[in-house]
Amino acid sequence: MDNNARKYETLALNLQALIENNHFSEGYKLPSIRKLSEQWHYSIDTVQKALNLLEDRGYVQPVAKSGYYVQARTASIASTCTQAPDSIVLEPPINLEVADQISILLKSSTREGVAPLGVAFPAHELLPIATLRRSYATVNRTRPDLLTMGSHVEPNQPELVQQLQQRFELMGMKLKRDELVITDGCTEALSLALQTVAKHNDIVAVESPGYYLLLQMIESLGLRALEIPSSPETGMSLEALEIAVRQNRIAACIVCPTASNPMGSVMPDANRKKLLELAEKYDFPIVEDNVYADLYFERFRPRPLKAYKQSDRVLMCGSFSKSLSPSLRIGYVAGGKYATQVLSKKRILSGSTNPITQVAVAHYLEKGSFERHLRTLRQQFETQVRAMGNLVLKHFPQGTRISEPKGGFVLWIELPGDIDTAALFNKAIARKVAFMPGTVFSASGLYKNCIRINCGHPVTDDTAVALAKLGQLFVA
């Protein structure tokens, strides 16, 4: 592909993403070719070729002596078929053996020069790194006492707890100070929550497909995973969950109701209420993974499970890794009636989370720019996810189906036929492209023909080349 071709395809993808996101609605007249050339810093010839490409794809329509208009169209992105079947058959709960496989995948995906489509991290240029550095500098200058604190005395810094309380109150949750435990990221938060409500050999209900590190955590704790099929639209199948809890005594249900990983689903409000009713009826706690909840795409923020009346049995876990910086390692558990047990385990296992970082994050939140940053970040991620989806549909085999994420920055892809994506992983790495095979998102090795890709980086010419390489690999 020559450089000029890359330019007009990149411009077409950017304009297409704006149309997909309804920034340019049906019937909207696009700026003139000359105006687009000035706005996007491309030649008139490149703009014309991009518009021709969009016309071929059914996104715009030229009108003589007037210009280009956004065309009425059917959705080009099809939902994946990994939904709860009409006749639900559940696999028995199983012990897992995924740790070694995931470790190899993570190391391979982060090699220098490999396109960052594997591990789900946002691009550093999208994060407020400079502002965070200033907050660190202020804290280092004004709080020298933080360097002399005991590591197991008080895990929580009151400044951060106060900021979290204020944020959660805006979401309809009035949490007391002693309900919150600050952790080393969401991974530790989830681990502490699981250890609080489950013991060795207990059964834990999980979404399928579900987050691979969560499956690894379940394995390390000696628990058994019971997969509950999930929809890319509405999340965990509550019909399947009810069948499961009738047949098995579960210690907990772990669910990511907003922007699930890997499908980006958002559980409807009615389903959230129903899930809480099931927890009450069958007497099990819910571990709510809230890590992507700030990155919803819809107009209004979905209510966390913790914000409902029956939230006493919900342990809400989250962090700032996806929105501020993965390196902060600042997470939390809103444990409700389990908070004392969570705090006790935190003290024993790891002591206090870095107090300097806690206060630096609190300082950043206090400045009031976090919500503005989140609005920009959500728009950027939505644009990137749509653009990546269009590239996949262009370069992957005919019959490929992808999810329509409602939040976050990952994309779930289902390939046609009996392709074994795990078997092709090393070949992809040899081509300098990473992805996550579908099998690591299942306790029982399902989804062999699926992959998850990271959309946390701006879509560039290099991104298009990387996805074209992947598409060639899956066709071969």
Coordinates of C-alpha atoms in Angstrom, one line a residue:
M1 CA 0.0 0.0 0.0
D2 CA 1.6 3.3 -1.0
N3 CA 1.6 6.4 1.2
N4 CA -1.1 8.3 -0.7
A5 CA -3.5 5.3 -0.4
R6 CA -2.9 5.2 3.3
K7 CA -3.7 8.9 3.6
Y8 CA -7.1 8.8 1.9
E9 CA -8.1 5.6 3.6
T10 CA -7.1 7.1 7.0
L11 CA -9.2 10.2 6.2
A12 CA -12.1 8.1 5.1
L13 CA -12.0 6.1 8.4
N14 CA -11.9 9.2 10.5
L15 CA -15.0 10.7 8.6
Q16 CA -16.7 7.3 8.8
A17 CA -16.2 7.2 12.6
L18 CA -17.8 10.7 12.9
I19 CA -20.8 9.4 10.9
E20 CA -21.0 6.2 13.0
N21 CA -21.0 8.3 16.2
N22 CA -23.7 10.6 14.8
H23 CA -21.5 13.7 14.8
F24 CA -22.6 13.9 11.2
S25 CA -26.2 12.7 11.2
E26 CA -28.3 11.4 8.3
G27 CA -28.9 14.1 5.7
Y28 CA -26.0 16.3 7.0
K29 CA -24.1 18.2 4.3
L30 CA -20.4 17.6 4.7
P31 CA -18.0 20.6 4.4
S32 CA -16.8 21.3 0.9
I33 CA -13.8 19.4 -0.5
R34 CA -11.6 22.5 -0.1
K35 CA -12.8 23.1 3.5
L36 CA -12.1 19.4 4.4
S37 CA -8.7 19.8 2.8
E38 CA -7.9 22.8 5.0
Q39 CA -9.4 21.2 8.2
W40 CA -7.6 17.8 7.9
H41 CA -4.4 19.0 6.2
Y42 CA -4.8 16.7 3.2
S43 CA -4.6 17.5 -0.5
I44 CA -7.8 18.1 -2.5
D45 CA -7.0 14.9 -4.4
T46 CA -6.7 12.9 -1.2
V47 CA -10.0 14.3 0.1
Q48 CA -11.8 13.4 -3.1
K49 CA -10.5 9.9 -3.0
A50 CA -11.6 9.6 0.6
L51 CA -15.1 10.8 -0.3
N52 CA -15.3 8.3 -3.2
L53 CA -14.4 5.5 -0.8
L54 CA -17.2 6.6 1.6
E55 CA -19.6 6.7 -1.3
D56 CA -18.6 3.1 -2.2
R57 CA -19.2 2.1 1.4
G58 CA -22.7 3.7 1.5
Y59 CA -21.9 6.4 4.0
V60 CA -22.2 9.5 1.8
Q61 CA -24.0 10.4 -1.4
P62 CA -23.0 13.2 -3.9
V63 CA -25.6 15.7 -5.0
A64 CA -24.8 17.5 -8.2
K65 CA -23.7 21.1 -7.8
S66 CA -24.3 20.9 -4.0
G67 CA -21.8 18.5 -2.4
Y68 CA -21.7 15.3 -0.3
Y69 CA -24.5 14.4 2.1
V70 CA -24.6 11.7 4.8
Q71 CA -26.6 8.8 3.5
A72 CA -29.3 6.8 5.3
R73 CA -27.9 3.4 5.8
T74 CA -28.3 0.2 7.7
A75 CA -25.8 -0.6 10.5
S76 CA -22.5 -2.0 9.1
I77 CA -21.5 -3.5 12.4
A78 CA -23.2 -6.7 13.3
S79 CA -23.4 -8.0 16.8
T80 CA -21.5 -11.1 17.6
C81 CA -23.5 -14.3 18.1
T82 CA -22.0 -15.2 21.5
Q83 CA -25.4 -14.7 23.2
A84 CA -27.3 -16.9 25.7
P85 CA -29.0 -19.6 23.6
D86 CA -32.7 -20.3 23.7
S87 CA -32.1 -23.7 25.3
I88 CA -29.4 -23.0 27.9
V89 CA -26.9 -25.8 28.6
L90 CA -24.4 -24.9 31.3
E91 CA -21.0 -26.6 31.7
P92 CA -20.2 -27.9 35.2
P93 CA -18.0 -25.7 37.4
I94 CA -14.4 -26.4 36.7
N95 CA -10.9 -25.8 38.1
L96 CA -8.7 -23.7 35.8
E97 CA -5.2 -23.9 34.3
V98 CA -4.8 -20.6 32.6
A99 CA -1.9 -18.8 34.4
D100 CA 1.0 -20.0 32.3
Q101 CA -0.8 -19.4 29.0
I102 CA -1.8 -15.9 29.9
S103 CA 1.7 -15.1 31.1
I104 CA 3.1 -16.1 27.7
L105 CA 0.5 -14.1 25.9
L106 CA 1.1 -10.9 27.9
K107 CA 4.9 -11.0 27.5
S108 CA 4.6 -11.6 23.7
S109 CA 2.0 -8.8 23.3
T110 CA 4.2 -6.2 24.9
R111 CA 7.3 -6.8 22.9
E112 CA 9.0 -3.7 21.4
G113 CA 7.7 -3.1 17.9
V114 CA 4.6 -5.2 18.2
A115 CA 1.3 -3.3 17.3
P116 CA -0.5 -2.7 20.7
L117 CA -3.7 -4.6 19.9
G118 CA -3.3 -7.2 22.7
V119 CA -3.2 -5.8 26.2
A120 CA -6.0 -3.4 27.0
F121 CA -4.2 -0.2 27.9
P122 CA -5.0 3.3 26.7
A123 CA -2.4 5.4 24.8
H124 CA -0.4 7.6 27.2
E125 CA -1.1 10.7 25.1
L126 CA -4.8 10.4 25.9
L127 CA -4.1 10.6 29.6
P128 CA -3.5 13.7 31.8
I129 CA 0.0 12.7 32.6
A130 CA 1.4 16.3 32.9
T131 CA -1.4 17.3 35.3
L132 CA -0.8 14.2 37.4
R133 CA 2.9 15.0 37.5
R134 CA 2.1 18.5 38.9
S135 CA -0.1 16.9 41.5
Y136 CA 2.7 14.6 42.6
A137 CA 5.1 17.6 42.7
T138 CA 2.7 19.5 45.0
V139 CA 2.2 16.5 47.3
N140 CA 5.9 15.8 47.5
R141 CA 6.5 19.5 48.4
T142 CA 3.8 19.9 51.0
R143 CA 3.4 16.4 52.6
P144 CA 6.9 15.1 53.5
D145 CA 5.2 13.1 56.4
L146 CA 3.9 10.7 53.8
L147 CA 7.4 9.2 53.5
T148 CA 7.5 8.2 57.1
M149 CA 4.1 6.5 57.5
G150 CA 3.8 2.9 58.7
S151 CA 2.8 0.4 55.9
H152 CA 0.1 -1.5 57.8
V153 CA -1.4 1.1 60.1
E154 CA -4.0 2.8 57.9
P155 CA -4.5 1.7 54.3
N156 CA -6.7 4.6 53.4
Q157 CA -5.7 8.3 53.0
P158 CA -8.7 10.4 54.1
E159 CA -8.2 12.9 51.3
L160 CA -8.8 10.2 48.6
V161 CA -11.7 8.6 50.5
Q162 CA -13.4 12.0 50.7
Q163 CA -13.0 12.5 46.9
L164 CA -14.4 9.0 46.2
Q165 CA -17.3 9.6 48.5
Q166 CA -18.2 12.8 46.7
R167 CA -18.0 11.1 43.3
F168 CA -20.1 8.2 44.4
E169 CA -22.7 10.5 45.9
L170 CA -23.3 12.0 42.5
M171 CA -24.1 8.5 41.3
G172 CA -26.7 8.0 44.0
M173 CA -24.4 6.2 46.6
K174 CA -23.9 7.7 50.0
L175 CA -21.0 5.6 51.3
K176 CA -19.6 5.9 54.8
R177 CA -15.8 6.3 55.2
D178 CA -15.4 2.9 56.7
E179 CA -17.2 1.2 53.7
L180 CA -14.2 2.0 51.4
V181 CA -10.9 0.3 51.2
I182 CA -8.1 1.7 48.9
T183 CA -6.3 -1.0 47.0
D184 CA -3.4 -1.6 44.6
G185 CA -5.5 -1.3 41.5
C186 CA -8.7 -3.1 40.6
T187 CA -7.0 -6.5 40.4
E188 CA -6.3 -6.4 44.1
A189 CA -9.7 -5.1 44.8
L190 CA -11.4 -8.0 43.0
S191 CA -9.0 -10.5 44.7
L192 CA -9.8 -9.1 48.2
A193 CA -13.5 -9.2 47.5
L194 CA -13.3 -12.8 46.3
Q195 CA -11.3 -13.9 49.3
T196 CA -13.8 -12.2 51.6
V197 CA -16.9 -14.0 50.2
A198 CA -15.5 -17.3 49.0
K199 CA -13.2 -20.1 50.3
H200 CA -11.2 -22.9 48.6
N201 CA -13.2 -25.0 46.2
D202 CA -16.2 -22.8 46.3
I203 CA -18.1 -22.1 43.0
V204 CA -18.1 -18.6 41.6
A205 CA -20.4 -17.5 38.7
V206 CA -18.6 -15.6 36.0
E207 CA -19.5 -14.0 32.7
S208 CA -18.6 -15.9 29.5
P209 CA -16.7 -14.6 27.7
G210 CA -15.1 -12.9 30.7
Y211 CA -11.9 -11.1 31.8
Y212 CA -8.9 -13.5 31.5
L213 CA -7.0 -12.1 34.6
L214 CA -10.1 -12.7 36.6
L215 CA -10.1 -16.3 35.5
Q216 CA -6.5 -16.5 36.5
M217 CA -7.3 -15.0 39.9
I218 CA -10.0 -17.6 40.5
E219 CA -7.5 -20.3 39.6
S220 CA -4.9 -18.9 42.0
L221 CA -7.5 -18.9 44.9
G222 CA -8.4 -22.5 44.3
L223 CA -12.0 -21.6 43.4
R224 CA -14.2 -23.2 40.7
A225 CA -15.5 -21.1 37.8
L226 CA -19.1 -21.5 36.6
E227 CA -19.5 -19.9 33.2
I228 CA -22.7 -17.9 32.6
P229 CA -23.3 -17.0 28.9
S230 CA -23.4 -13.3 28.2
S231 CA -24.8 -11.1 25.4
P232 CA -22.8 -8.4 23.7
E233 CA -25.9 -6.2 24.1
T234 CA -27.1 -6.8 27.6
G235 CA -24.4 -8.7 29.4
M236 CA -24.8 -11.7 31.6
S237 CA -27.8 -13.9 30.9
L238 CA -30.0 -13.8 34.0
E239 CA -32.0 -16.7 32.8
A240 CA -28.8 -18.8 32.7
L241 CA -27.7 -17.5 36.0
E242 CA -31.0 -18.5 37.7
I243 CA -30.7 -22.0 36.2
A244 CA -27.1 -22.2 37.6
V245 CA -28.0 -21.1 41.1
R246 CA -30.8 -23.6 41.3
Q247 CA -28.4 -26.4 40.4
N248 CA -25.3 -25.1 42.3
R249 CA -24.7 -23.3 45.6
I250 CA -22.5 -20.4 44.4
A251 CA -20.3 -18.4 46.8
A252 CA -20.5 -15.2 44.6
C253 CA -21.4 -13.8 41.2
I254 CA -18.8 -11.6 39.6
V255 CA -20.2 -9.2 36.9
C256 CA -19.0 -6.2 35.0
P257 CA -22.4 -4.5 34.3
T258 CA -21.0 -1.4 32.5
A259 CA -18.6 -1.7 29.5
S260 CA -17.8 -5.4 30.1
N261 CA -14.5 -6.8 29.0
P262 CA -14.3 -8.2 26.3
M263 CA -17.6 -7.3 24.7
G264 CA -18.3 -3.8 25.9
S265 CA -21.9 -4.6 26.9
V266 CA -24.0 -2.5 29.2
M267 CA -26.6 -4.3 31.4
P268 CA -30.0 -2.6 31.1
D269 CA -31.5 -1.1 34.3
A270 CA -34.2 -3.7 34.5
N271 CA -31.6 -6.5 34.3
R272 CA -29.6 -4.9 37.1
K273 CA -32.6 -4.9 39.3
K274 CA -33.4 -8.5 38.4
L275 CA -29.8 -9.5 39.2
L276 CA -30.1 -7.9 42.7
E277 CA -33.4 -9.8 43.2
L278 CA -31.7 -13.1 42.3
A279 CA -28.9 -12.3 44.8
E280 CA -31.5 -11.7 47.5
K281 CA -33.6 -14.7 46.6
Y282 CA -30.7 -17.2 46.4
D283 CA -28.6 -15.5 49.0
F284 CA -25.3 -14.8 47.3
P285 CA -23.1 -11.7 47.2
I286 CA -22.2 -9.8 44.0
V287 CA -18.7 -8.6 43.2
E288 CA -19.2 -5.7 40.8
D289 CA -16.3 -4.9 38.5
N290 CA -16.6 -1.2 38.0
V291 CA -13.2 -0.6 36.2
Y292 CA -14.6 0.6 32.9
A293 CA -17.7 2.3 34.3
D294 CA -16.4 5.8 33.6
L295 CA -16.0 5.0 29.9
Y296 CA -19.7 4.6 28.9
F297 CA -20.7 5.8 25.4
E298 CA -24.4 6.5 26.0
R299 CA -25.7 9.9 27.0
F300 CA -26.4 9.0 30.7
R301 CA -24.2 7.1 33.0
P302 CA -25.6 3.6 33.9
R303 CA -26.3 3.3 37.7
P304 CA -23.9 1.0 39.5
L305 CA -25.4 -2.0 41.2
K306 CA -24.1 -0.5 44.4
A307 CA -26.5 2.5 43.9
Y308 CA -29.7 0.3 44.2
K309 CA -31.6 -0.4 47.4
Q310 CA -30.5 -4.0 47.7
S311 CA -26.8 -3.0 47.4
D312 CA -25.9 -4.4 50.9
R313 CA -24.6 -7.6 49.3
V314 CA -22.6 -5.8 46.6
L315 CA -18.9 -5.3 46.8
M316 CA -18.1 -2.7 44.1
C317 CA -14.5 -2.7 42.8
G318 CA -12.8 -0.2 40.5
S319 CA -9.7 1.8 39.8
F320 CA -8.3 4.7 37.8
S321 CA -6.1 2.5 35.6
K322 CA -8.2 2.9 32.5
S323 CA -8.9 6.7 32.9
L324 CA -5.9 8.3 34.5
S325 CA -2.9 6.0 34.3
P326 CA -2.3 2.2 34.5
S327 CA 0.8 3.0 36.5
L328 CA -1.0 4.6 39.4
R329 CA -2.3 1.3 40.9
I330 CA -5.0 3.1 42.8
G331 CA -8.2 1.0 43.2
Y332 CA -10.9 0.6 45.8
V333 CA -13.5 -1.7 47.2
A334 CA -16.8 -0.3 48.4
G335 CA -17.5 -3.3 50.6
G336 CA -20.7 -2.4 52.5
K337 CA -21.2 -5.0 55.2
Y338 CA -18.1 -6.9 54.1
A339 CA -15.8 -3.8 54.4
T340 CA -14.3 -4.8 57.8
Q341 CA -13.3 -8.2 56.4
V342 CA -11.9 -6.7 53.2
L343 CA -9.8 -4.2 55.3
S344 CA -8.5 -6.9 57.5
K345 CA -7.3 -9.0 54.5
K346 CA -5.8 -5.9 52.9
R347 CA -3.7 -5.2 56.0
I348 CA -2.4 -8.8 56.1
L349 CA -1.7 -9.3 52.4
S350 CA -0.2 -6.0 51.2
G351 CA -0.5 -3.2 53.8
S352 CA -1.2 0.3 52.7
T353 CA -1.4 1.3 49.1
N354 CA 1.2 4.0 48.3
P355 CA 0.1 7.0 50.4
I356 CA 1.9 9.6 48.2
T357 CA 0.0 8.3 45.1
Q358 CA -3.3 8.2 47.0
V359 CA -2.9 11.9 48.0
A360 CA -1.7 12.9 44.5
V361 CA -4.8 11.3 43.0
A362 CA -7.0 13.1 45.6
H363 CA -5.2 16.4 44.7
Y364 CA -6.0 15.8 41.0
L365 CA -9.7 15.0 41.7
E366 CA -10.0 18.0 43.9
K367 CA -9.0 20.3 41.0
G368 CA -12.2 19.4 39.3
S369 CA -10.9 18.6 35.8
F370 CA -11.6 14.8 35.9
E371 CA -15.1 14.9 34.5
R372 CA -14.1 17.1 31.7
H373 CA -11.2 14.7 30.9
L374 CA -13.6 11.8 31.0
R375 CA -16.0 13.4 28.5
T376 CA -13.1 13.9 26.0
L377 CA -11.8 10.4 26.7
R378 CA -15.2 8.7 26.1
Q379 CA -15.6 10.5 22.8
Q380 CA -12.1 9.5 21.7
F381 CA -12.5 5.9 22.7
E382 CA -15.9 5.7 20.9
T383 CA -14.4 7.1 17.8
Q384 CA -11.5 4.7 18.0
V385 CA -13.6 1.6 18.6
R386 CA -15.9 2.5 15.6
A387 CA -12.9 3.1 13.3
M388 CA -11.2 -0.1 14.4
G389 CA -14.4 -2.0 13.8
N390 CA -14.7 -0.6 10.2
L391 CA -11.1 -1.7 9.6
V392 CA -11.8 -5.2 10.8
L393 CA -14.8 -5.5 8.5
K394 CA -12.7 -4.3 5.6
H395 CA -9.6 -6.5 6.1
F396 CA -10.9 -9.7 7.9
P397 CA -12.5 -12.6 6.1
Q398 CA -16.1 -12.3 4.8
G399 CA -18.5 -13.4 7.5
T400 CA -16.5 -11.9 10.3
R401 CA -18.8 -10.4 13.0
I402 CA -17.9 -7.9 15.7
S403 CA -19.5 -6.5 18.8
E404 CA -20.9 -3.0 19.2
P405 CA -19.3 -1.8 22.4
K406 CA -21.3 0.6 24.5
G407 CA -18.2 1.6 26.5
G408 CA -14.6 0.9 27.1
F409 CA -12.0 0.5 24.4
V410 CA -11.9 -3.2 23.4
L411 CA -13.5 -5.0 20.5
W412 CA -14.7 -8.6 20.4
I413 CA -14.4 -10.3 17.0
E414 CA -15.9 -13.6 15.9
L415 CA -14.2 -15.1 12.8
P416 CA -16.1 -17.4 10.4
G417 CA -15.6 -21.2 10.3
D418 CA -13.4 -23.2 12.6
I419 CA -10.3 -20.9 12.8
D420 CA -8.2 -21.6 15.9
T421 CA -7.0 -18.1 16.8
A422 CA -4.7 -19.3 19.6
A423 CA -2.8 -21.5 17.2
L424 CA -2.2 -18.4 15.0
F425 CA -1.0 -16.2 17.8
N426 CA 2.8 -16.8 17.4
K427 CA 2.5 -16.2 13.6
A428 CA 0.8 -12.8 14.4
I429 CA 3.6 -11.9 16.8
A430 CA 6.1 -12.8 14.1
R431 CA 4.3 -10.2 11.9
K432 CA 4.6 -7.6 14.7
V433 CA 0.9 -7.7 15.6
A434 CA -0.7 -8.8 18.9
F435 CA -4.2 -9.8 19.9
M436 CA -5.9 -11.8 22.6
P437 CA -7.2 -15.3 21.6
G438 CA -10.8 -15.9 22.5
T439 CA -10.0 -19.1 24.5
V440 CA -8.4 -17.1 27.4
F441 CA -11.7 -15.4 28.0
S442 CA -13.3 -18.8 28.9
A443 CA -12.9 -21.1 31.8
S444 CA -13.6 -24.1 29.5
G445 CA -11.7 -23.1 26.4
L446 CA -14.6 -21.7 24.4
Y447 CA -14.4 -19.1 21.6
K448 CA -11.6 -20.6 19.6
N449 CA -12.6 -18.6 16.6
C450 CA -12.8 -15.3 18.5
I451 CA -10.3 -12.6 19.4
R452 CA -10.2 -9.4 21.4
I453 CA -8.3 -6.4 20.2
N454 CA -7.3 -3.2 22.1
C455 CA -8.7 0.0 20.7
G456 CA -7.1 2.3 23.3
H457 CA -4.8 4.0 20.8
P458 CA -5.6 6.5 18.1
V459 CA -6.2 4.9 14.7
T460 CA -3.3 5.6 12.4
D461 CA -2.0 4.3 9.1
D462 CA 0.1 1.8 11.1
T463 CA -3.1 0.6 12.8
A464 CA -4.6 -0.1 9.4
V465 CA -1.5 -2.0 8.2
A466 CA -1.5 -4.1 11.4
L467 CA -5.1 -5.1 11.0
A468 CA -4.6 -5.8 7.3
K469 CA -1.8 -8.2 8.4
L470 CA -4.1 -9.9 10.8
G471 CA -6.8 -10.2 8.2
Q472 CA -4.4 -11.9 5.8
L473 CA -3.3 -14.3 8.5
F474 CA -6.9 -15.3 9.2
V475 CA -7.7 -15.8 5.5
A476 CA -4.6 -17.9 4.8

